[in-house]
mmCIF file of C-alpha atoms and ligand atoms in Angstrom:
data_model
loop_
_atom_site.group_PDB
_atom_site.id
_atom_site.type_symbol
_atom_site.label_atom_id
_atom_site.label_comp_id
_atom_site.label_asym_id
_atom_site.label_seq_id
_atom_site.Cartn_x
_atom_site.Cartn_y
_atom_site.Cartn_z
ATOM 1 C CA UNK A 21 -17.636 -7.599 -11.275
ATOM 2 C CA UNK A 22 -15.122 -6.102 -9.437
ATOM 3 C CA UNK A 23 -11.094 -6.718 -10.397
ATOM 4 C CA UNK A 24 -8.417 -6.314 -7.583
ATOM 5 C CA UNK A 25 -5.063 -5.898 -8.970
ATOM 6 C CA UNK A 26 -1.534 -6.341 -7.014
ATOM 7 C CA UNK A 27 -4.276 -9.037 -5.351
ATOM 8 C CA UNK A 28 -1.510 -11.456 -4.316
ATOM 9 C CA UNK A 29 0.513 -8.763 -1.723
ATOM 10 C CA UNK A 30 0.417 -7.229 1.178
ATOM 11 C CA UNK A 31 -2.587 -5.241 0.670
ATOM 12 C CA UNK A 32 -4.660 -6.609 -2.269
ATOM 13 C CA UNK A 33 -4.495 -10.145 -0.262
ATOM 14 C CA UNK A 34 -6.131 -8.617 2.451
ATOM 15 C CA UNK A 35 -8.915 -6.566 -0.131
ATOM 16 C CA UNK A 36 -9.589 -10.031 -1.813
ATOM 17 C CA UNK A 37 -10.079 -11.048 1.914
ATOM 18 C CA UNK A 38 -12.156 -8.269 2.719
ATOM 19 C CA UNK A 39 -14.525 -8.178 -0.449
ATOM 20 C CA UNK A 40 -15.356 -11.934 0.140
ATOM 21 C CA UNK A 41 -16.832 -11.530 3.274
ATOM 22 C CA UNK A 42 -19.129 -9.059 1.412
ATOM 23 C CA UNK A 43 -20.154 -12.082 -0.977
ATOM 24 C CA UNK A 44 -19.615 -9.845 -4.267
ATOM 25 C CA UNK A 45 -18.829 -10.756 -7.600
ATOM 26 C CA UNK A 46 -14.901 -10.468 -7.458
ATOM 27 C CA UNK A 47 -11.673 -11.528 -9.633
ATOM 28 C CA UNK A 48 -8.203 -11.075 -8.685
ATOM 29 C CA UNK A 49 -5.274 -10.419 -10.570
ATOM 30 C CA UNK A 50 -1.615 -11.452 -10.738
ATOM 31 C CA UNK A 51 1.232 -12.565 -13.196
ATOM 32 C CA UNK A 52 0.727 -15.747 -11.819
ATOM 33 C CA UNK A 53 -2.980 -16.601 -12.008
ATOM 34 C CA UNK A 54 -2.325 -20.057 -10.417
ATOM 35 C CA UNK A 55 -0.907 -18.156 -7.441
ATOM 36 C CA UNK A 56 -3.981 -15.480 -7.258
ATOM 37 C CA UNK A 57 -6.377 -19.033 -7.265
ATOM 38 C CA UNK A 58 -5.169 -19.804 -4.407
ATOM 39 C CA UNK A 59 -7.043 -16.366 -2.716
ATOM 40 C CA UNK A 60 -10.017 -18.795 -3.347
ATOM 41 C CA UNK A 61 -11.751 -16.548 -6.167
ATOM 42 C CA UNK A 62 -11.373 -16.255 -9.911
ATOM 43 C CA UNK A 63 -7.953 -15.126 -11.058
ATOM 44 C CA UNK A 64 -6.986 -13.711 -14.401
ATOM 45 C CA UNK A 65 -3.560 -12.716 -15.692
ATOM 46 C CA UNK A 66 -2.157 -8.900 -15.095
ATOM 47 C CA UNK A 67 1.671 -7.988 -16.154
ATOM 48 C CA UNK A 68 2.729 -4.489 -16.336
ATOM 49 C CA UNK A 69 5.331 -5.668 -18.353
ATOM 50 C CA UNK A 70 2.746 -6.895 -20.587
ATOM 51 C CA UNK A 71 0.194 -4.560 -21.831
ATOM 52 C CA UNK A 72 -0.979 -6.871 -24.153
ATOM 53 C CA UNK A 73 -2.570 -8.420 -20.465
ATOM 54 C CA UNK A 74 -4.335 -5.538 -19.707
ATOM 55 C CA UNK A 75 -7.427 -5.841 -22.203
ATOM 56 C CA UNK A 76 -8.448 -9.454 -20.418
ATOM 57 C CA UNK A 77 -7.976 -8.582 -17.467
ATOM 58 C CA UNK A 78 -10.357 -5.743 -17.469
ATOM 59 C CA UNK A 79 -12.901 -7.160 -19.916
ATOM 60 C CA UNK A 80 -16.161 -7.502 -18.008
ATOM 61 C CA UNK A 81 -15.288 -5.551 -14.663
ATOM 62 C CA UNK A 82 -17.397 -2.394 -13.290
ATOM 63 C CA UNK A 83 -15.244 -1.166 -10.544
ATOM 64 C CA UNK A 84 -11.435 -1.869 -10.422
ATOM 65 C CA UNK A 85 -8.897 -1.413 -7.171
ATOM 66 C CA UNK A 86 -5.859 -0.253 -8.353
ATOM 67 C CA UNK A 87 -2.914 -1.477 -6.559
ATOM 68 C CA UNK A 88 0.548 -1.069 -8.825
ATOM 69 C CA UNK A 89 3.831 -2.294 -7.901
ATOM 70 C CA UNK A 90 6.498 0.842 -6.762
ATOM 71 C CA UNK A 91 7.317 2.006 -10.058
ATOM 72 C CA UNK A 92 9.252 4.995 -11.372
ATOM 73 C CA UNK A 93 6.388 4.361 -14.406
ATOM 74 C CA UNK A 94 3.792 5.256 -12.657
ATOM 75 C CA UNK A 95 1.786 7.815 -15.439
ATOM 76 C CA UNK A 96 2.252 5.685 -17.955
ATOM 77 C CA UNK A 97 1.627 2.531 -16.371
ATOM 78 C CA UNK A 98 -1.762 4.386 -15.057
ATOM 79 C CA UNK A 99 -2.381 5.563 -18.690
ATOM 80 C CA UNK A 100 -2.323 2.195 -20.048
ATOM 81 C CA UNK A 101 -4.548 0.723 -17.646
ATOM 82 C CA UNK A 102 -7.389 3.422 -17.669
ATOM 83 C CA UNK A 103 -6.911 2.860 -21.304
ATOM 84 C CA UNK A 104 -8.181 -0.068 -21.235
ATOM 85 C CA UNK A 105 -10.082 -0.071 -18.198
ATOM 86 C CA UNK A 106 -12.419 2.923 -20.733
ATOM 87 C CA UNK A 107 -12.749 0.611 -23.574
ATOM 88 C CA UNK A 108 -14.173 -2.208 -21.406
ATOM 89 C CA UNK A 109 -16.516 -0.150 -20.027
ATOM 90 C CA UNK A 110 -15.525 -0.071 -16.529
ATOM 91 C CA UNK A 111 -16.915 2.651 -14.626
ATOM 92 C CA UNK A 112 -14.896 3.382 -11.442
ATOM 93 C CA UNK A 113 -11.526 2.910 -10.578
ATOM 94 C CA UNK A 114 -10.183 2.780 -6.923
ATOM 95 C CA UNK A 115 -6.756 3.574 -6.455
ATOM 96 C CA UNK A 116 -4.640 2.678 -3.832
ATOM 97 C CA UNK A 117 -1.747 5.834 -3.863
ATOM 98 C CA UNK A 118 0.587 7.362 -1.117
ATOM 99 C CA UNK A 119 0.165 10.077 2.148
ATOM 100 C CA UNK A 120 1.133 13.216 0.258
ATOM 101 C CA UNK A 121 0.844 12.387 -2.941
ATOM 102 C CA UNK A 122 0.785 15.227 -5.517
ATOM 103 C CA UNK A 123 3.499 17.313 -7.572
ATOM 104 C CA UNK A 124 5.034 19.263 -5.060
ATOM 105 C CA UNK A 125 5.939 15.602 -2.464
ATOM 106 C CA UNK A 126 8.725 13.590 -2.563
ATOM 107 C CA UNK A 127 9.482 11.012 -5.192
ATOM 108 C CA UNK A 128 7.423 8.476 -4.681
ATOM 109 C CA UNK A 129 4.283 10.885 -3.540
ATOM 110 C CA UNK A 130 5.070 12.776 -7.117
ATOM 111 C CA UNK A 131 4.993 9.076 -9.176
ATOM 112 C CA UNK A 132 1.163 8.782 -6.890
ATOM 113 C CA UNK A 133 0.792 12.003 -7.920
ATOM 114 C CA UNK A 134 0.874 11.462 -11.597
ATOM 115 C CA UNK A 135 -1.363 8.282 -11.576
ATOM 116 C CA UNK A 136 -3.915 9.907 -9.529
ATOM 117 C CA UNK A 137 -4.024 12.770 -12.331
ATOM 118 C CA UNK A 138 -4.456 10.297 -15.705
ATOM 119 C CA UNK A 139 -7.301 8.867 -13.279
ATOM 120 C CA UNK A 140 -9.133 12.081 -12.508
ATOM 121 C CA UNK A 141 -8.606 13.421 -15.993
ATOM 122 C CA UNK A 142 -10.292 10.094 -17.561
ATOM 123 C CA UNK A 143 -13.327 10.468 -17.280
ATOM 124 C CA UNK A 144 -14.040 7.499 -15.098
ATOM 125 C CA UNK A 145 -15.274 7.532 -11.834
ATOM 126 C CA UNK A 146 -12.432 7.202 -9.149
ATOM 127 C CA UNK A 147 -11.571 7.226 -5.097
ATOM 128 C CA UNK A 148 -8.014 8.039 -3.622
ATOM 129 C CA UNK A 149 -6.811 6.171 -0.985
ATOM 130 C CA UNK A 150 -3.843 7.712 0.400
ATOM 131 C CA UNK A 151 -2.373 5.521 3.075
ATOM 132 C CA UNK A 152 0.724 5.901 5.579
ATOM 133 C CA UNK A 153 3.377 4.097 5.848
ATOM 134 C CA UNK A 154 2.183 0.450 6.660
ATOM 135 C CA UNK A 155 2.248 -1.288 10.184
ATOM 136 C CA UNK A 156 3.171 -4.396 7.906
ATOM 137 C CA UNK A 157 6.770 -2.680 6.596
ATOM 138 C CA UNK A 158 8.325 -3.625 9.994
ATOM 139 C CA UNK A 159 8.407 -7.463 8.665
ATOM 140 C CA UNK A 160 8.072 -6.893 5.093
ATOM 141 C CA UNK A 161 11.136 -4.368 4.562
ATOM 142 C CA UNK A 162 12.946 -3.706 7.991
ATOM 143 C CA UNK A 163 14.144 -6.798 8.925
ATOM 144 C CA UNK A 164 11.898 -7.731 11.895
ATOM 145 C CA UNK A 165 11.972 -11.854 12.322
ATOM 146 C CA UNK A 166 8.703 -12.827 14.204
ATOM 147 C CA UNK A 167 10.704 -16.342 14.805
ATOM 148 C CA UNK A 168 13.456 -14.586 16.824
ATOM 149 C CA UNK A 169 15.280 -11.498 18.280
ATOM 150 C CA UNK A 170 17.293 -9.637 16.015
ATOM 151 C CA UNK A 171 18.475 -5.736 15.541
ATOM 152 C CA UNK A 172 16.845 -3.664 13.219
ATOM 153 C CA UNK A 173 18.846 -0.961 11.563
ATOM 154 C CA UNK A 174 16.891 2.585 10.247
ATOM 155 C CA UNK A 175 17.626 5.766 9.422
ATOM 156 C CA UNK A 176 14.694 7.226 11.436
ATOM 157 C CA UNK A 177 15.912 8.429 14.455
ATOM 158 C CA UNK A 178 13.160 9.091 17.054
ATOM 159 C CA UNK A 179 10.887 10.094 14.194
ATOM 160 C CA UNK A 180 7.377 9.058 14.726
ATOM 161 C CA UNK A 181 4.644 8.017 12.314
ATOM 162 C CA UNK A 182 1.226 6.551 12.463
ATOM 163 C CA UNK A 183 1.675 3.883 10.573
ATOM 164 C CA UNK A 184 -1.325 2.049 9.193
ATOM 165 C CA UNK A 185 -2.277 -1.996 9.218
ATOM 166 C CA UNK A 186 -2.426 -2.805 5.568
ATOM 167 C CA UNK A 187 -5.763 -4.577 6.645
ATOM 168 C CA UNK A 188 -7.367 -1.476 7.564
ATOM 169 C CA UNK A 189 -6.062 -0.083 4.267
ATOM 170 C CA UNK A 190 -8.135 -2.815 2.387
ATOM 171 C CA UNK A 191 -11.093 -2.728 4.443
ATOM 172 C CA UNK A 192 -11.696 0.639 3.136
ATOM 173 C CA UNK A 193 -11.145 -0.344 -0.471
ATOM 174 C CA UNK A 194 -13.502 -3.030 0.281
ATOM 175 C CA UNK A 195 -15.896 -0.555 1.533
ATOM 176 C CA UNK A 196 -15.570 1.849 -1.293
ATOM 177 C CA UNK A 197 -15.809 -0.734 -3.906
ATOM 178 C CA UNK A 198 -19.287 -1.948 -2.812
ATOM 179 C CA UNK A 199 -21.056 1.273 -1.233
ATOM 180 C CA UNK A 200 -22.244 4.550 -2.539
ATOM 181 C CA UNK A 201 -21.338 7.962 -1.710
ATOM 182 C CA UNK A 202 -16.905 7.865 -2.469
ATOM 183 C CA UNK A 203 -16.701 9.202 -6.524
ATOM 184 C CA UNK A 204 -14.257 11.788 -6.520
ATOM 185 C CA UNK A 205 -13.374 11.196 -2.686
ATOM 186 C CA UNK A 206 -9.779 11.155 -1.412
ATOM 187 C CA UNK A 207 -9.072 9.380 1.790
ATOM 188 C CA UNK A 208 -5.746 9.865 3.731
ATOM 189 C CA UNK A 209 -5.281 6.849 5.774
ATOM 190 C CA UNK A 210 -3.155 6.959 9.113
ATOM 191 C CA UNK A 211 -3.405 4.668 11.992
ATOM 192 C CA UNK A 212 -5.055 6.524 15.255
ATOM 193 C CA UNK A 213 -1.236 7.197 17.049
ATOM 194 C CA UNK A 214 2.207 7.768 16.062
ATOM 195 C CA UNK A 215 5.448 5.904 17.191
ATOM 196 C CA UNK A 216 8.777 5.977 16.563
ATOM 197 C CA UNK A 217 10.655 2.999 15.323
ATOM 198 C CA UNK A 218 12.105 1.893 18.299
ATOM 199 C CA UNK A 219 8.604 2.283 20.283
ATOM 200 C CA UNK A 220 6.968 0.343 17.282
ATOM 201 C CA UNK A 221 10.049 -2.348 17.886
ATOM 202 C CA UNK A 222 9.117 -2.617 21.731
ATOM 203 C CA UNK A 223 5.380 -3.105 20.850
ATOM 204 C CA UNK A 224 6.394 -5.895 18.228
ATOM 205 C CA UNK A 225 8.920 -7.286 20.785
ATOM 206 C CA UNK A 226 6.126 -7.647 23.721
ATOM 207 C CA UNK A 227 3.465 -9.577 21.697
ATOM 208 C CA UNK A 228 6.034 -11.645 20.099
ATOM 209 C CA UNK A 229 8.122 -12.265 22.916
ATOM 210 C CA UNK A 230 11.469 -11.340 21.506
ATOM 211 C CA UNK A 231 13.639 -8.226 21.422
ATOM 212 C CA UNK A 232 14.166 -6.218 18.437
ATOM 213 C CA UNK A 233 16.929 -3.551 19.135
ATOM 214 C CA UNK A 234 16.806 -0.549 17.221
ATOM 215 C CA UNK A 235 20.270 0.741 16.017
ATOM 216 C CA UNK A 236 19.839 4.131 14.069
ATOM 217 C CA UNK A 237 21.879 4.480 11.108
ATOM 218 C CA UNK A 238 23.122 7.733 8.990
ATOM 219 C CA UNK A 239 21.436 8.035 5.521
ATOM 220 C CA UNK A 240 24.664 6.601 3.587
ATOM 221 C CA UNK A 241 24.801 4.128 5.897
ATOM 222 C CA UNK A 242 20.739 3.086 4.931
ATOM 223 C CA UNK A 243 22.295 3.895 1.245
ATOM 224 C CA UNK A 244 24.677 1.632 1.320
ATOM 225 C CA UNK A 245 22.676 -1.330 3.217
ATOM 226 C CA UNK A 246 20.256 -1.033 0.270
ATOM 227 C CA UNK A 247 22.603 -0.558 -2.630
ATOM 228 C CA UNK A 248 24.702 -4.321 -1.215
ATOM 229 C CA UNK A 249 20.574 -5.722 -1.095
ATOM 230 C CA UNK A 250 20.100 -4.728 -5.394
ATOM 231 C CA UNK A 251 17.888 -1.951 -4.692
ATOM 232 C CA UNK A 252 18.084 0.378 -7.925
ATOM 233 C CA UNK A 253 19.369 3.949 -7.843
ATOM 234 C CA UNK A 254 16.143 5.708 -8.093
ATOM 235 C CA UNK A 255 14.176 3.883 -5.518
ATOM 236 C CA UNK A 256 17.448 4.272 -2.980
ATOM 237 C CA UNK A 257 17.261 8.127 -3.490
ATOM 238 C CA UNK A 258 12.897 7.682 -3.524
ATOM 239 C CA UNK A 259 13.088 5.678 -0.150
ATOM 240 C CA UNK A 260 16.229 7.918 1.174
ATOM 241 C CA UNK A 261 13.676 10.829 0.775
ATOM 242 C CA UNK A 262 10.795 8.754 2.508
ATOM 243 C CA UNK A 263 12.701 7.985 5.390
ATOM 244 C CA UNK A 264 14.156 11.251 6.174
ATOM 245 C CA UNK A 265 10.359 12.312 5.907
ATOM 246 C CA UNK A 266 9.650 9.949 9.089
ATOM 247 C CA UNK A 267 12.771 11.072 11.016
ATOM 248 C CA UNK A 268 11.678 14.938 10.960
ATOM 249 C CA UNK A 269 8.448 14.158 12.015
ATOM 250 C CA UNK A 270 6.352 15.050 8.909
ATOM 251 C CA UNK A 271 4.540 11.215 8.730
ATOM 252 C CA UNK A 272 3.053 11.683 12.294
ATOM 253 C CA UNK A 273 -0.325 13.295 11.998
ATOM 254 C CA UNK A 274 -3.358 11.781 12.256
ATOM 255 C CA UNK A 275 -5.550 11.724 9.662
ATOM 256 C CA UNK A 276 -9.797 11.083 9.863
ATOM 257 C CA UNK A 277 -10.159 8.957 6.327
ATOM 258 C CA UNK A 278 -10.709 5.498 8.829
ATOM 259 C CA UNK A 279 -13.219 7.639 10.190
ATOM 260 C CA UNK A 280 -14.797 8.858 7.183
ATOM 261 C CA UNK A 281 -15.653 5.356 5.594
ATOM 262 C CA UNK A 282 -15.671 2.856 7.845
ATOM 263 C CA UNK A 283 -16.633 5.113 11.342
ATOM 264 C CA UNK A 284 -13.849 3.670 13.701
ATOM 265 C CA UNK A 285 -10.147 4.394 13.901
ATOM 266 C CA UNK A 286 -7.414 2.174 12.529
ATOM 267 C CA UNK A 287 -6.459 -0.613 14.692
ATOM 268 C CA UNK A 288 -3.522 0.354 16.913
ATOM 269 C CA UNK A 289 0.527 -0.529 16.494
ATOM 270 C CA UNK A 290 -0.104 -2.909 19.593
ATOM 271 C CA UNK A 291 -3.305 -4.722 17.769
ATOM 272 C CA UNK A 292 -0.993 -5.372 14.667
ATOM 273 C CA UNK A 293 1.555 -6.252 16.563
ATOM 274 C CA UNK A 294 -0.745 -8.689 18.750
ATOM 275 C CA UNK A 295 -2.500 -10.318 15.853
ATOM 276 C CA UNK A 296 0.992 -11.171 13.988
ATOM 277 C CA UNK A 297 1.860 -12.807 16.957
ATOM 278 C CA UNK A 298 -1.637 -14.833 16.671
ATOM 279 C CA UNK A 299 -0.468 -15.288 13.254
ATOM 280 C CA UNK A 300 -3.909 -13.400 11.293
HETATM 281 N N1 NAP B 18 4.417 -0.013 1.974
HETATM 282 C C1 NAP B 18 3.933 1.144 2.360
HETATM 283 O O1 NAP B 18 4.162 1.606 3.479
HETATM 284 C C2 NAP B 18 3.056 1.942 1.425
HETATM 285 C C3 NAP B 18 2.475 3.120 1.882
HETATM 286 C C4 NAP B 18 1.658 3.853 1.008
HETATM 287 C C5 NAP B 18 1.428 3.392 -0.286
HETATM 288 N N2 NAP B 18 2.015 2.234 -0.682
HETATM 289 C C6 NAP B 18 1.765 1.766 -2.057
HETATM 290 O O2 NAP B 18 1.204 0.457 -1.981
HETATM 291 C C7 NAP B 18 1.547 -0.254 -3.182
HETATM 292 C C8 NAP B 18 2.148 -1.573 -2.809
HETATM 293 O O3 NAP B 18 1.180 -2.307 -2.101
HETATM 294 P P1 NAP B 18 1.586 -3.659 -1.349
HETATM 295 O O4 NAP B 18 2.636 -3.346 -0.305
HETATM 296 O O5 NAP B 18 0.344 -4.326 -0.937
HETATM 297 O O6 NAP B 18 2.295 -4.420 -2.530
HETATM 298 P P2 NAP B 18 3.142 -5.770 -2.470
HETATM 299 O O7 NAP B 18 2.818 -6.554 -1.253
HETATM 300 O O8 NAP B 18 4.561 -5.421 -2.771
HETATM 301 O O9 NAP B 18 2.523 -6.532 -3.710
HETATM 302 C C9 NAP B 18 2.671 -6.016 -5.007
HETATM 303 C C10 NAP B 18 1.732 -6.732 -5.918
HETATM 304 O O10 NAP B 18 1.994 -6.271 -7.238
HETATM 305 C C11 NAP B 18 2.109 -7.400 -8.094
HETATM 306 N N3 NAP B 18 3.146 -7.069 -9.080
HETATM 307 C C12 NAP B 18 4.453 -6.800 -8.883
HETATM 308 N N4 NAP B 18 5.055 -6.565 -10.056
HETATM 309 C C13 NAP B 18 4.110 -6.697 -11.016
HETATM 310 C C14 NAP B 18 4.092 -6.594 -12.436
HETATM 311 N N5 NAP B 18 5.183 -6.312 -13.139
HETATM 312 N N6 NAP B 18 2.921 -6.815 -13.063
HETATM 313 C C15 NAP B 18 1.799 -7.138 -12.368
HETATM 314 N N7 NAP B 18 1.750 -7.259 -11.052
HETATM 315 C C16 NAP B 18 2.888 -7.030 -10.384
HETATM 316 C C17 NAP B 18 2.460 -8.602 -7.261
HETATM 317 O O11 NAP B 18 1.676 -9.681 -7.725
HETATM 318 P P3 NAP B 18 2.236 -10.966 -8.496
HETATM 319 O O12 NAP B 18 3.631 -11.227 -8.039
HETATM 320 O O13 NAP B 18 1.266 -12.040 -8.062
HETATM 321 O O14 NAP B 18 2.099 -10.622 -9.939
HETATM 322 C C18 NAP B 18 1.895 -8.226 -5.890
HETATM 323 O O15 NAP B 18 0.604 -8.767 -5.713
HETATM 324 C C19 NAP B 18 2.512 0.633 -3.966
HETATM 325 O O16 NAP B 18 1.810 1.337 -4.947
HETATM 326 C C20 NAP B 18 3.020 1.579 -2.883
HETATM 327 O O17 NAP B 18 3.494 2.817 -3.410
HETATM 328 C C21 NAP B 18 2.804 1.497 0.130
#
């Protein structure tokens, strides 16, 4: 039995998808189970905010995904969960962490960082996946309407990164949860070229047929477009840091952890941007 947590988002959806294909014994979680049954598998209830969830939901699995919500929690949340994962028995735990991720990155990297060290201190078996930035962010956090043009303000200057489709993220999760071969394995996970925002704008603009203008904004002007929108304090500063990591350049390598487990590259900025318009 395998357990995907964070199943109902961006990239557990997509690892639900993924591990169905491969016909294997799967059950997704969520805080809303009715919402995870509709993923077409067996759903059980997960809350962070409720520990007391954590024992049922890993009560029968062998290999778990790990997907957590951004957290400023992140060891403890991590400790709580391998907790339990150990007294069920589970015997590998896949977690899905950040580019970077260790003591010495940036906020969010360092909260990775910490999760990825109560899993490879436990005992258990475990695989890192450390994606880039995703492909997907550009409509999930950005502002990009695929129903109609609109500008799209960023602090990234001409900054480039190779960002990844979330499905390619998942696909490897999928992969790692059913083959051999990836205990104690850390994959970094970039798409196969970098772009800068405005370049990733004109490739969403083409397949959609709209125009997305990029208008690049100072940090306290990002600052204060997130603080009006309810973001908290530490995950302004957090994604603050994260952005001025794209605009100097330091998300734009290419990295061979596609390569390594599934033996292609990462589908390009242009076939993301193609199959939103196709609407897959
Ligand atoms: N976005 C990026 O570019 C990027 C890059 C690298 C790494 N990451 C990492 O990827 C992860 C996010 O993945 P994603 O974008 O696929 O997530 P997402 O689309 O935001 O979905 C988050 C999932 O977490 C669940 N969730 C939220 N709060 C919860 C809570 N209190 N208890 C239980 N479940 C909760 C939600 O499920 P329900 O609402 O159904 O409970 C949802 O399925 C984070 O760890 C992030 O650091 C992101």
């Amino acid at each position: 039995m395998i357990l995907v947590t964070g199943a109902t988002g961006t990239v557990g959806s997509a690892t639900v998808a993924a591990l169905r294909a491969k016909d294997v014994d799967l059950r997704a979680a969520s805080r809303s189970p009715e919402k995870a049954m509709a993923l077409g598998v067996p759903a059980v209830e997960l809350d962070w905010d409720r520990p007391e969830t954590l024992a049922g939901a890993v009560a029968g699995v062998e290999k778990a995904f790990l997907l957590t919500p951004v957290t400023n929690q992140l060891g403890s949340m991590t400790r709580a969960f391998v907790d339990a994962a150990k007294q069920a028995g589970v015997r590998h735990v896949v977690k899905l962490s950040a580019i970077g991720a260790g003591p010495e990155s940036i906020a969010l990297g360092r909260q990775h960082g910490a999760g990825e060290e109560v899993i490879q201190s436990s005992g258990l078996d475990w695989t890192m996946l450390q994606p880039n930035s995703f492909a997907q962010n550009f409509v999930n956090y950005y502002g990009v309407d695929p129903a109609g043009d609109c500008t799209v303000s960023l602090p990234l200057g001409d900054g480039k990164a190779s960002w990844i489709d979330a499905r390619d993220v998942a696909e490897v999760a999928a992969a790692v949860l059913t083959d051999d071969g990836h205990n104690g394995k850390t994959y970094v996970l970039t798409g196969p070229t970098a772009l800068s925002a405005a370049e990733a704008l004109a490739t969403l603009g083409e397949a959609l047929g709209h125009t997305y203008t990029y208008v690049d904004v100072s940090e306290d002007e990002s600052r204060r477009a997130m603080d009006e929108a309810g973001i908290p304090a530490w995950l302004i500063d957090a994604y603050s840091e994260l952005n001025a990591v794209i605009k100097n350049g330091y998300a734009s390598g290419v990295a061979p952890g596609m390569r390594e487990v599934l033996d292609r590259e990462g589908r390009t900025f242009a076939e993301f941007a193609r199959d939103l318009a196709a609407g897959r």
